[in-house]
Amino acid sequence: MKKVILITLLLFSFISACGQKDDVPALPTAAAAATLPPLPEGANAVIVVEEEAPVAEPDSAVSPDSPTTIPPTAVPQTAPTQPTQFAYTYQQPDGNRIVFGKGNLPNLTPLDIPLDGTPQWVTALPLGEAVMWGVVLDDGRTQAFLVQDGETTEVTATELMPDVAPVMTVSDDWQQAGFLNPPVAEAGGNSPVVYDAAGNLAYSNTAGELFLLDVRSGDIIQIDAEILPDGRLLFDENGRLLILSDPTGRYDHGVLGDALEGGGVILVETGGAEPTIATHIIIPEPQVIEGTVPLWVDWDGDGQREIIATLSDANQGAQIVLYNEDGEQLAAGEPIGQGQRWRHQIAVAPFGPNGEMELATVLTPHIGGTVGFYQWNGDALNIVAELPGYTSHVINSPNLDMAMAGDFDGDGQPELLLPTDDRTQLGGIQRTADGAEAVYQLDLDGKMVTNLAGAALVSGDTAVGVGLDNGVLRVWQP
């Protein structure tokens, strides 16, 4: 137990050094995980929480008896009320790749920051009108840059364990960027997350074991479920967790970095006396969830989140499916109709020409991508617009965050920002009454090799950054 207390003290020693500057709200929290050492064997008693909730097995067909009607206009998409504390490659902690605010991206002159190597990941954390840009190079080294008033200052960056996707925070004086590491000897690619206001940490290991660390008591609770080792841990405003689970190799596609896909989804309630698995959705064979993260959003504005997943199999390929938090299938899109074909779900936002909430996707990003926008109508997800010529993923890469939504041109309507098929330009794709069109195109002067990173500044402006194959971080920041 003494070793657990020591680890907890280390965690809090870093928490006390993390925050923001001057009159910008402080960053509370466990950036401590950025320097937390692996837990030694026998360091603590692990409490195993067994699943108590019934397993929900959705039917392959959707019942038409209780269709869901979507309002013709969208519920306004609003930014979180709490200050941003961490930067994620997927923008929002619920997996929705959206940046809030209004930008002026097409009219900004980009700032090119030379790097010490080829970038693999980029993160962006807003600090008032400044932004901390964190970069993970393809050899595992990390760099960080504070950009403020057009000036760039390199600051120190903590190390990141191999194969872990970055989650970044920043120190009190803005002189250090911290990348969160899971407190395990071997990480499986999952990013650890601080999932509640108390600073408690959720993390996993290569075996797909899920742990919750109480930073005050030092207790570590193991959730009795096997999660996708390289899946991302999502959380909501109530501290609940959503994770892909039941890893399986039954679908031989393997274009997302490994041969395992999710065979289910679990929703973990953390607010009670002890955590419980509230919902466990099992995907019927032969389908799998092809992705590393679902989207967990309130699509219809009724105050309840929905779960969006891409289901795939060898016969019909990929299909977008929508569930409620009880595991009931609410709606589904048409499958592609051919195996070994993927559809990448990106973000839900009021893309529609009249503000309709729509899901943006990219069909077959590896062999010539097509942007598609879905509307939810009753028990059906219908494609209402498409535009070819864009991609959102490089085959065999774990990076599924090359596209994001936001009003980056400041016209009051969000667009989908993503690279062209050759990854030498970024296009802003906007819905119109007749379909969809590229309303601007930005030359990159190199090939995009990272995720897209975005930040919403305190003024309401937006900043965008991307890493290029020529060893440059390109930033558009007011």
Coordinates of C-alpha atoms in Angstrom, one line a residue:
M1 CA 0.0 0.0 0.0
K2 CA 3.0 2.3 0.6
K3 CA 3.9 2.1 -3.1
V4 CA 0.4 3.1 -4.0
I5 CA 0.6 6.2 -1.7
L6 CA 4.0 7.1 -3.3
I7 CA 2.5 6.9 -6.8
T8 CA -0.4 9.1 -5.7
L9 CA 1.9 11.7 -4.2
L10 CA 3.8 11.8 -7.5
L11 CA 0.5 12.3 -9.3
F12 CA -0.4 15.2 -7.1
S13 CA 3.0 16.8 -7.2
F14 CA 2.5 17.2 -11.0
I15 CA -1.1 18.3 -10.6
S16 CA 0.0 21.2 -8.4
A17 CA 2.3 22.4 -11.1
C18 CA -0.3 22.3 -13.9
G19 CA -2.6 25.1 -14.8
Q20 CA -2.8 28.3 -16.8
K21 CA -1.4 31.7 -16.6
D22 CA -2.5 35.1 -15.3
D23 CA -6.2 35.6 -15.7
V24 CA -6.9 32.5 -17.7
P25 CA -8.8 29.8 -15.7
A26 CA -6.4 27.3 -14.0
L27 CA -6.0 23.9 -15.4
P28 CA -6.7 21.5 -12.5
T29 CA -5.9 18.0 -13.0
A30 CA -3.8 15.0 -13.4
A31 CA -1.3 16.0 -15.9
A32 CA 0.7 14.1 -13.5
A33 CA 0.1 11.0 -15.6
A34 CA 2.5 12.6 -18.0
T35 CA 5.3 11.6 -15.6
L36 CA 3.7 8.8 -13.7
P37 CA 6.0 5.7 -13.6
P38 CA 4.7 2.2 -14.4
L39 CA 3.1 0.4 -11.5
P40 CA 5.3 -2.4 -10.2
E41 CA 3.9 -5.8 -9.7
G42 CA 2.1 -6.2 -6.4
A43 CA 2.1 -2.4 -5.8
N44 CA -1.6 -2.4 -4.9
A45 CA -4.7 -4.4 -4.3
V46 CA -6.7 -4.2 -7.5
I47 CA -10.5 -4.2 -7.0
V48 CA -12.3 -6.0 -9.8
V49 CA -15.7 -4.7 -10.7
E50 CA -17.8 -7.4 -12.3
E51 CA -20.4 -6.6 -14.9
E52 CA -23.9 -6.5 -13.4
A53 CA -25.8 -4.9 -16.3
P54 CA -27.6 -7.2 -18.7
V55 CA -26.0 -7.6 -22.1
A56 CA -27.9 -5.8 -24.9
E57 CA -27.9 -7.7 -28.2
P58 CA -29.3 -5.4 -30.9
D59 CA -31.4 -6.9 -33.6
S60 CA -30.0 -6.8 -37.1
A61 CA -33.3 -5.2 -38.3
V62 CA -34.7 -2.0 -36.8
S63 CA -38.3 -2.0 -35.6
P64 CA -40.4 0.6 -37.4
D65 CA -42.9 0.7 -34.5
S66 CA -41.1 3.6 -32.7
P67 CA -39.3 5.7 -35.3
T68 CA -37.4 8.7 -34.1
T69 CA -38.3 12.0 -35.9
I70 CA -35.5 14.5 -36.2
P71 CA -36.5 18.2 -36.1
P72 CA -36.0 20.0 -39.4
T73 CA -33.6 22.5 -37.8
A74 CA -30.7 21.7 -35.5
V75 CA -30.4 22.2 -31.8
P76 CA -27.5 24.7 -31.6
Q77 CA -24.1 23.1 -31.1
T78 CA -22.5 24.8 -28.1
A79 CA -19.0 24.6 -26.6
P80 CA -18.4 22.9 -23.2
T81 CA -18.9 25.2 -20.2
Q82 CA -15.7 24.1 -18.5
P83 CA -12.3 25.5 -19.7
T84 CA -10.3 23.2 -21.8
Q85 CA -7.8 21.3 -19.7
F86 CA -6.5 18.7 -22.2
A87 CA -5.9 18.5 -25.9
Y88 CA -7.1 15.4 -27.8
T89 CA -6.3 14.4 -31.3
Y90 CA -10.0 13.7 -31.7
Q91 CA -10.9 17.3 -30.5
Q92 CA -13.7 16.5 -27.9
P93 CA -13.6 13.9 -25.1
D94 CA -16.9 12.4 -26.4
G95 CA -15.1 11.5 -29.7
N96 CA -16.9 14.2 -31.8
R97 CA -14.2 15.8 -34.0
I98 CA -15.5 19.3 -33.9
V99 CA -13.9 22.7 -33.0
F100 CA -16.2 25.4 -31.6
G101 CA -16.0 29.0 -32.5
K102 CA -15.7 31.0 -35.7
G103 CA -12.5 31.3 -37.7
N104 CA -11.0 33.1 -40.6
L105 CA -8.9 30.2 -41.9
P106 CA -8.9 30.9 -45.7
N107 CA -7.6 34.4 -45.1
L108 CA -4.8 33.7 -42.5
T109 CA -1.2 33.5 -43.5
P110 CA 0.2 30.1 -42.2
L111 CA 3.1 29.9 -39.8
D112 CA 5.6 27.2 -40.5
I113 CA 7.5 25.8 -37.5
P114 CA 10.5 23.6 -38.3
L115 CA 10.6 20.3 -36.4
D116 CA 13.4 18.0 -35.4
G117 CA 12.0 15.2 -37.5
T118 CA 8.9 13.9 -39.3
P119 CA 5.7 14.5 -37.2
Q120 CA 3.2 11.7 -36.4
W121 CA 0.7 13.4 -34.1
V122 CA -0.2 17.1 -33.3
T123 CA -2.2 18.4 -30.4
A124 CA -3.4 22.0 -29.7
L125 CA -4.4 23.4 -26.3
P126 CA -5.9 26.9 -26.2
L127 CA -4.5 29.3 -23.5
G128 CA -6.5 32.4 -23.9
E129 CA -5.4 33.8 -27.3
A130 CA -2.3 31.7 -27.2
V131 CA -2.1 28.0 -28.2
M132 CA 0.3 25.3 -27.0
W133 CA 1.1 23.0 -30.0
G134 CA 2.4 19.6 -29.1
V135 CA 4.1 17.3 -31.6
V136 CA 5.0 13.6 -31.4
L137 CA 7.6 12.7 -34.0
D138 CA 7.7 9.4 -35.8
D139 CA 10.7 8.3 -33.8
G140 CA 8.8 8.9 -30.5
R141 CA 10.4 12.2 -29.5
T142 CA 8.2 15.0 -28.5
Q143 CA 8.3 18.8 -29.0
A144 CA 6.1 21.7 -27.9
F145 CA 5.6 25.3 -29.1
L146 CA 3.8 28.2 -27.6
V147 CA 2.4 30.4 -30.3
Q148 CA 1.2 33.9 -29.2
D149 CA 0.8 37.1 -31.0
G150 CA 2.5 35.7 -34.1
E151 CA 5.6 34.6 -32.1
T152 CA 6.8 31.0 -31.5
T153 CA 8.6 29.8 -28.4
E154 CA 9.7 26.2 -28.0
V155 CA 9.1 24.8 -24.6
T156 CA 10.0 21.5 -22.9
A157 CA 7.8 18.5 -23.5
T158 CA 7.5 15.4 -21.4
E159 CA 8.1 12.0 -23.0
L160 CA 5.3 9.8 -24.4
M161 CA 5.4 6.0 -24.1
P162 CA 5.6 4.1 -27.5
D163 CA 2.4 3.4 -29.3
V164 CA 0.3 5.7 -27.1
A165 CA -1.7 8.4 -28.9
P166 CA -1.1 11.8 -27.2
V167 CA -3.3 13.6 -24.7
M168 CA -1.6 16.9 -23.7
T169 CA -1.9 19.4 -20.9
V170 CA 0.3 22.3 -19.9
S171 CA 2.1 23.6 -16.8
D172 CA 1.2 26.6 -14.8
D173 CA 3.8 28.9 -16.3
W174 CA 3.3 27.6 -19.9
Q175 CA 6.9 26.4 -20.0
Q176 CA 6.2 22.7 -20.2
A177 CA 3.7 20.5 -22.2
G178 CA 2.8 17.3 -20.5
F179 CA 1.8 14.1 -22.4
L180 CA -0.2 11.7 -20.4
N181 CA 1.2 8.2 -20.0
P182 CA -0.7 5.2 -18.6
P183 CA 0.8 3.9 -15.3
V184 CA 1.5 0.5 -16.8
A185 CA 4.7 -1.3 -18.1
E186 CA 3.3 -1.9 -21.6
A187 CA 0.6 0.3 -23.1
G188 CA -1.6 -0.9 -25.9
G189 CA -2.2 2.4 -27.8
N190 CA -5.1 3.7 -25.6
S191 CA -4.7 7.2 -24.4
P192 CA -5.3 7.6 -20.6
V193 CA -7.9 10.2 -19.7
V194 CA -8.7 12.3 -16.7
Y195 CA -12.5 11.6 -16.7
D196 CA -13.9 13.7 -13.9
A197 CA -13.4 17.0 -11.9
A198 CA -11.6 15.1 -9.1
G199 CA -8.7 14.3 -11.5
N200 CA -9.3 10.5 -11.5
L201 CA -7.6 8.6 -14.3
A202 CA -8.8 5.8 -16.6
Y203 CA -6.2 3.8 -18.5
S204 CA -5.6 0.4 -20.0
N205 CA -2.8 -2.0 -21.0
T206 CA -1.8 -4.2 -23.9
A207 CA -4.0 -7.0 -22.5
G208 CA -7.1 -4.8 -22.9
E209 CA -7.6 -4.5 -19.1
L210 CA -9.3 -1.3 -18.0
F211 CA -8.4 0.4 -14.8
L212 CA -9.6 3.5 -12.8
L213 CA -7.2 5.2 -10.5
D214 CA -8.6 7.2 -7.6
V215 CA -5.9 9.9 -7.3
R216 CA -6.9 10.8 -3.7
S217 CA -7.0 7.3 -2.1
G218 CA -4.6 5.6 -4.5
D219 CA -7.1 2.8 -5.1
I220 CA -7.0 1.1 -8.5
I221 CA -10.2 -0.5 -9.7
Q222 CA -10.2 -2.9 -12.5
I223 CA -13.3 -3.1 -14.7
D224 CA -14.3 -6.6 -15.5
A225 CA -14.3 -6.3 -19.3
E226 CA -11.9 -6.7 -22.2
I227 CA -11.5 -3.6 -24.2
L228 CA -10.0 -2.9 -27.6
P229 CA -6.3 -2.3 -26.8
D230 CA -5.9 0.6 -29.2
G231 CA -9.4 2.0 -28.7
R232 CA -9.8 5.5 -27.2
L233 CA -11.4 6.1 -23.9
L234 CA -14.3 8.6 -24.2
F235 CA -16.0 10.4 -21.3
D236 CA -18.9 12.8 -20.8
E237 CA -19.8 15.6 -18.5
N238 CA -20.9 13.2 -15.8
G239 CA -17.6 11.2 -15.8
R240 CA -19.1 8.2 -17.5
L241 CA -16.8 6.2 -19.9
L242 CA -17.5 4.7 -23.3
I243 CA -15.1 2.2 -24.8
L244 CA -15.0 -0.3 -27.6
S245 CA -14.7 -3.8 -26.1
D246 CA -14.6 -7.5 -26.9
P247 CA -11.7 -7.4 -29.4
T248 CA -11.9 -9.9 -32.2
G249 CA -10.1 -10.8 -35.4
R250 CA -13.1 -12.3 -37.1
Y251 CA -13.1 -9.6 -39.9
D252 CA -9.9 -9.9 -41.9
H253 CA -9.5 -6.4 -43.1
G254 CA -6.9 -4.8 -40.8
V255 CA -6.5 -1.4 -42.3
L256 CA -6.5 0.6 -39.1
G257 CA -3.1 -0.5 -37.7
D258 CA -3.7 -4.0 -36.5
A259 CA -5.9 -7.1 -37.0
L260 CA -8.2 -6.5 -34.0
E261 CA -11.6 -4.8 -34.2
G262 CA -14.2 -4.2 -31.5
G263 CA -16.9 -6.8 -31.0
G264 CA -18.8 -4.6 -28.6
V265 CA -19.1 -1.3 -26.6
I266 CA -19.3 -0.8 -22.9
L267 CA -20.6 2.2 -21.0
V268 CA -19.2 2.6 -17.5
E269 CA -20.9 4.6 -14.7
T270 CA -18.3 5.9 -12.3
G271 CA -20.4 8.2 -10.1
G272 CA -21.7 5.7 -7.6
A273 CA -20.2 3.9 -4.6
E274 CA -18.2 1.8 -7.1
P275 CA -18.1 1.8 -10.9
T276 CA -20.5 -0.3 -12.8
I277 CA -20.9 -1.4 -16.4
A278 CA -24.3 0.2 -17.2
T279 CA -24.5 -1.1 -20.8
H280 CA -22.7 -3.7 -22.8
I281 CA -23.6 -3.8 -26.5
I282 CA -22.6 -7.0 -28.2
I283 CA -22.3 -6.8 -32.0
P284 CA -23.7 -10.0 -33.6
E285 CA -21.3 -12.0 -35.7
P286 CA -20.0 -11.7 -38.4
Q287 CA -20.0 -7.9 -37.9
V288 CA -17.4 -5.9 -36.0
I289 CA -17.0 -2.3 -35.1
E290 CA -14.4 -1.1 -37.5
G291 CA -12.7 1.9 -35.8
T292 CA -11.0 2.9 -32.6
V293 CA -13.7 5.1 -31.2
P294 CA -17.4 5.6 -31.5
L295 CA -19.1 9.0 -31.6
W296 CA -21.1 9.7 -28.4
V297 CA -23.3 12.7 -29.2
D298 CA -26.8 14.0 -28.7
W299 CA -27.7 13.9 -32.3
D300 CA -31.4 14.8 -32.0
G301 CA -31.2 17.3 -29.2
D302 CA -33.3 15.5 -26.7
G303 CA -30.8 15.7 -23.9
Q304 CA -29.7 12.0 -24.3
R305 CA -26.5 10.9 -26.0
E306 CA -26.6 8.4 -28.9
I307 CA -23.7 6.0 -29.8
I308 CA -22.6 5.9 -33.5
A309 CA -20.5 3.1 -34.8
T310 CA -19.3 1.8 -38.1
L311 CA -20.1 -1.9 -38.4
S312 CA -18.4 -4.0 -41.0
D313 CA -18.2 -7.6 -42.2
A314 CA -16.7 -9.5 -45.2
N315 CA -20.0 -9.7 -47.1
Q316 CA -21.5 -6.2 -47.1
G317 CA -18.6 -4.0 -45.9
A318 CA -19.2 -1.0 -43.7
Q319 CA -22.5 0.4 -42.4
I320 CA -23.2 3.3 -40.0
V321 CA -25.4 2.2 -37.1
L322 CA -27.0 4.3 -34.3
Y323 CA -27.7 3.1 -30.8
N324 CA -29.2 4.6 -27.6
E325 CA -27.3 4.3 -24.3
D326 CA -29.3 1.3 -23.4
G327 CA -27.9 -0.6 -26.4
E328 CA -31.1 -0.4 -28.5
Q329 CA -30.5 0.0 -32.2
L330 CA -32.3 3.2 -33.3
A331 CA -31.3 3.5 -36.9
A332 CA -28.9 2.3 -39.6
G333 CA -27.6 3.4 -42.9
E334 CA -27.3 1.2 -46.0
P335 CA -24.2 -1.0 -46.1
I336 CA -21.6 -0.4 -48.8
G337 CA -22.5 -3.8 -50.3
Q338 CA -18.9 -5.2 -50.6
G339 CA -16.5 -6.5 -48.1
Q340 CA -13.1 -4.9 -47.5
R341 CA -14.7 -1.5 -48.0
W342 CA -14.7 1.0 -45.1
R343 CA -16.7 4.1 -44.2
H344 CA -15.1 6.5 -41.7
Q345 CA -17.4 8.4 -39.3
I346 CA -16.0 11.8 -38.5
A347 CA -18.4 14.3 -36.7
V348 CA -21.9 15.3 -36.0
A349 CA -22.6 19.0 -36.4
P350 CA -25.3 21.4 -37.9
F351 CA -23.8 20.9 -41.4
G352 CA -27.2 21.1 -43.2
P353 CA -28.1 24.2 -45.3
N354 CA -30.8 25.0 -42.8
G355 CA -28.8 24.0 -39.7
E356 CA -29.9 20.3 -39.8
M357 CA -27.7 18.1 -37.6
E358 CA -25.8 15.7 -39.9
L359 CA -23.1 13.1 -39.6
A360 CA -20.1 13.6 -41.8
T361 CA -18.3 10.5 -43.1
V362 CA -15.7 9.5 -45.7
L363 CA -16.3 6.5 -47.9
T364 CA -13.3 4.4 -48.9
P365 CA -10.6 6.9 -47.9
H366 CA -7.8 4.5 -49.0
I367 CA -8.9 4.0 -52.7
G368 CA -10.4 7.4 -53.5
G369 CA -12.4 9.0 -50.8
T370 CA -15.9 10.5 -51.0
V371 CA -17.3 12.8 -48.3
G372 CA -20.8 11.9 -47.3
F373 CA -23.4 13.6 -45.1
Y374 CA -26.1 11.6 -43.3
Q375 CA -29.4 12.7 -41.8
W376 CA -31.3 10.7 -39.2
N377 CA -34.9 10.0 -40.3
G378 CA -36.9 7.6 -38.2
D379 CA -35.1 4.2 -38.2
A380 CA -33.0 5.1 -41.3
L381 CA -29.7 7.0 -41.7
N382 CA -29.9 8.6 -45.2
I383 CA -27.0 10.0 -47.2
V384 CA -28.2 13.5 -48.4
A385 CA -25.0 14.8 -50.1
E386 CA -21.7 13.5 -51.4
L387 CA -18.5 14.9 -52.8
P388 CA -15.5 12.9 -54.1
G389 CA -11.8 13.7 -54.0
Y390 CA -11.0 13.7 -50.2
T391 CA -9.5 11.3 -47.7
S392 CA -9.4 11.0 -43.9
H393 CA -7.1 8.1 -43.3
V394 CA -3.9 6.5 -44.5
I395 CA -4.1 2.7 -44.7
N396 CA -2.6 0.8 -41.8
S397 CA -2.2 4.0 -39.7
P398 CA -3.7 4.2 -36.1
N399 CA -4.4 7.9 -36.9
L400 CA -8.2 8.3 -37.5
D401 CA -8.2 12.0 -36.8
M402 CA -7.3 13.6 -40.1
A403 CA -10.6 15.4 -40.5
M404 CA -12.7 17.7 -38.2
A405 CA -15.7 19.9 -38.3
G406 CA -16.0 23.6 -37.5
D407 CA -16.9 27.0 -38.8
F408 CA -13.4 27.7 -39.9
D409 CA -14.3 30.4 -42.4
G410 CA -16.6 32.3 -40.0
D411 CA -19.7 32.3 -42.2
G412 CA -22.0 30.8 -39.6
Q413 CA -22.2 27.4 -41.1
P414 CA -19.7 24.6 -40.2
E415 CA -17.7 22.8 -42.8
L416 CA -15.8 19.5 -42.8
L417 CA -12.0 20.2 -43.0
L418 CA -9.9 17.4 -44.4
P419 CA -7.2 16.6 -46.9
T420 CA -7.5 16.0 -50.6
D421 CA -6.8 12.4 -51.8
D422 CA -3.1 13.2 -52.4
R423 CA -2.9 15.0 -49.0
T424 CA -1.3 18.1 -50.4
Q425 CA -4.2 20.4 -49.8
L426 CA -6.9 20.9 -47.2
G427 CA -10.5 21.4 -48.3
G428 CA -13.4 23.0 -46.5
I429 CA -16.5 21.0 -47.5
Q430 CA -19.8 22.7 -46.9
R431 CA -23.4 21.5 -47.4
T432 CA -25.5 23.4 -49.9
A433 CA -29.2 23.2 -50.9
D434 CA -28.0 21.0 -53.9
G435 CA -25.5 18.8 -52.1
A436 CA -22.0 19.7 -51.0
E437 CA -19.1 21.8 -52.3
A438 CA -15.5 22.9 -51.4
V439 CA -15.8 26.5 -50.3
Y440 CA -12.0 26.9 -50.0
Q441 CA -8.8 24.9 -50.6
L442 CA -5.5 25.5 -48.8
D443 CA -2.1 24.4 -50.3
L444 CA 0.1 22.7 -47.8
D445 CA 3.4 22.9 -49.6
G446 CA 4.1 19.3 -48.4
K447 CA 2.1 16.1 -47.7
M448 CA 0.0 15.8 -44.6
V449 CA 1.2 13.0 -42.3
T450 CA -0.5 13.8 -39.0
N451 CA -4.0 14.3 -37.6
L452 CA -5.6 17.7 -37.9
A453 CA -5.4 19.7 -34.6
G454 CA -7.8 22.5 -33.7
A455 CA -8.3 25.0 -30.9
A456 CA -11.0 27.5 -30.0
L457 CA -9.5 30.7 -28.6
V458 CA -11.1 32.7 -25.8
S459 CA -12.1 35.4 -28.4
G460 CA -14.1 32.8 -30.3
D461 CA -11.5 32.5 -33.1
T462 CA -10.2 29.2 -34.2
A463 CA -6.7 27.9 -34.8
V464 CA -5.7 24.9 -37.0
G465 CA -2.5 22.9 -37.3
V466 CA -1.1 20.0 -39.3
G467 CA 2.2 18.2 -39.6
L468 CA 3.9 17.7 -43.0
D469 CA 6.3 15.2 -44.4
N470 CA 9.0 17.9 -44.8
G471 CA 9.4 18.2 -41.1
V472 CA 7.2 21.2 -40.6
L473 CA 4.3 22.0 -38.3
R474 CA 2.0 24.4 -40.3
V475 CA -0.2 26.5 -38.1
W476 CA -3.0 28.9 -39.0
Q477 CA -3.6 31.1 -35.9
P478 CA -4.9 34.6 -35.6

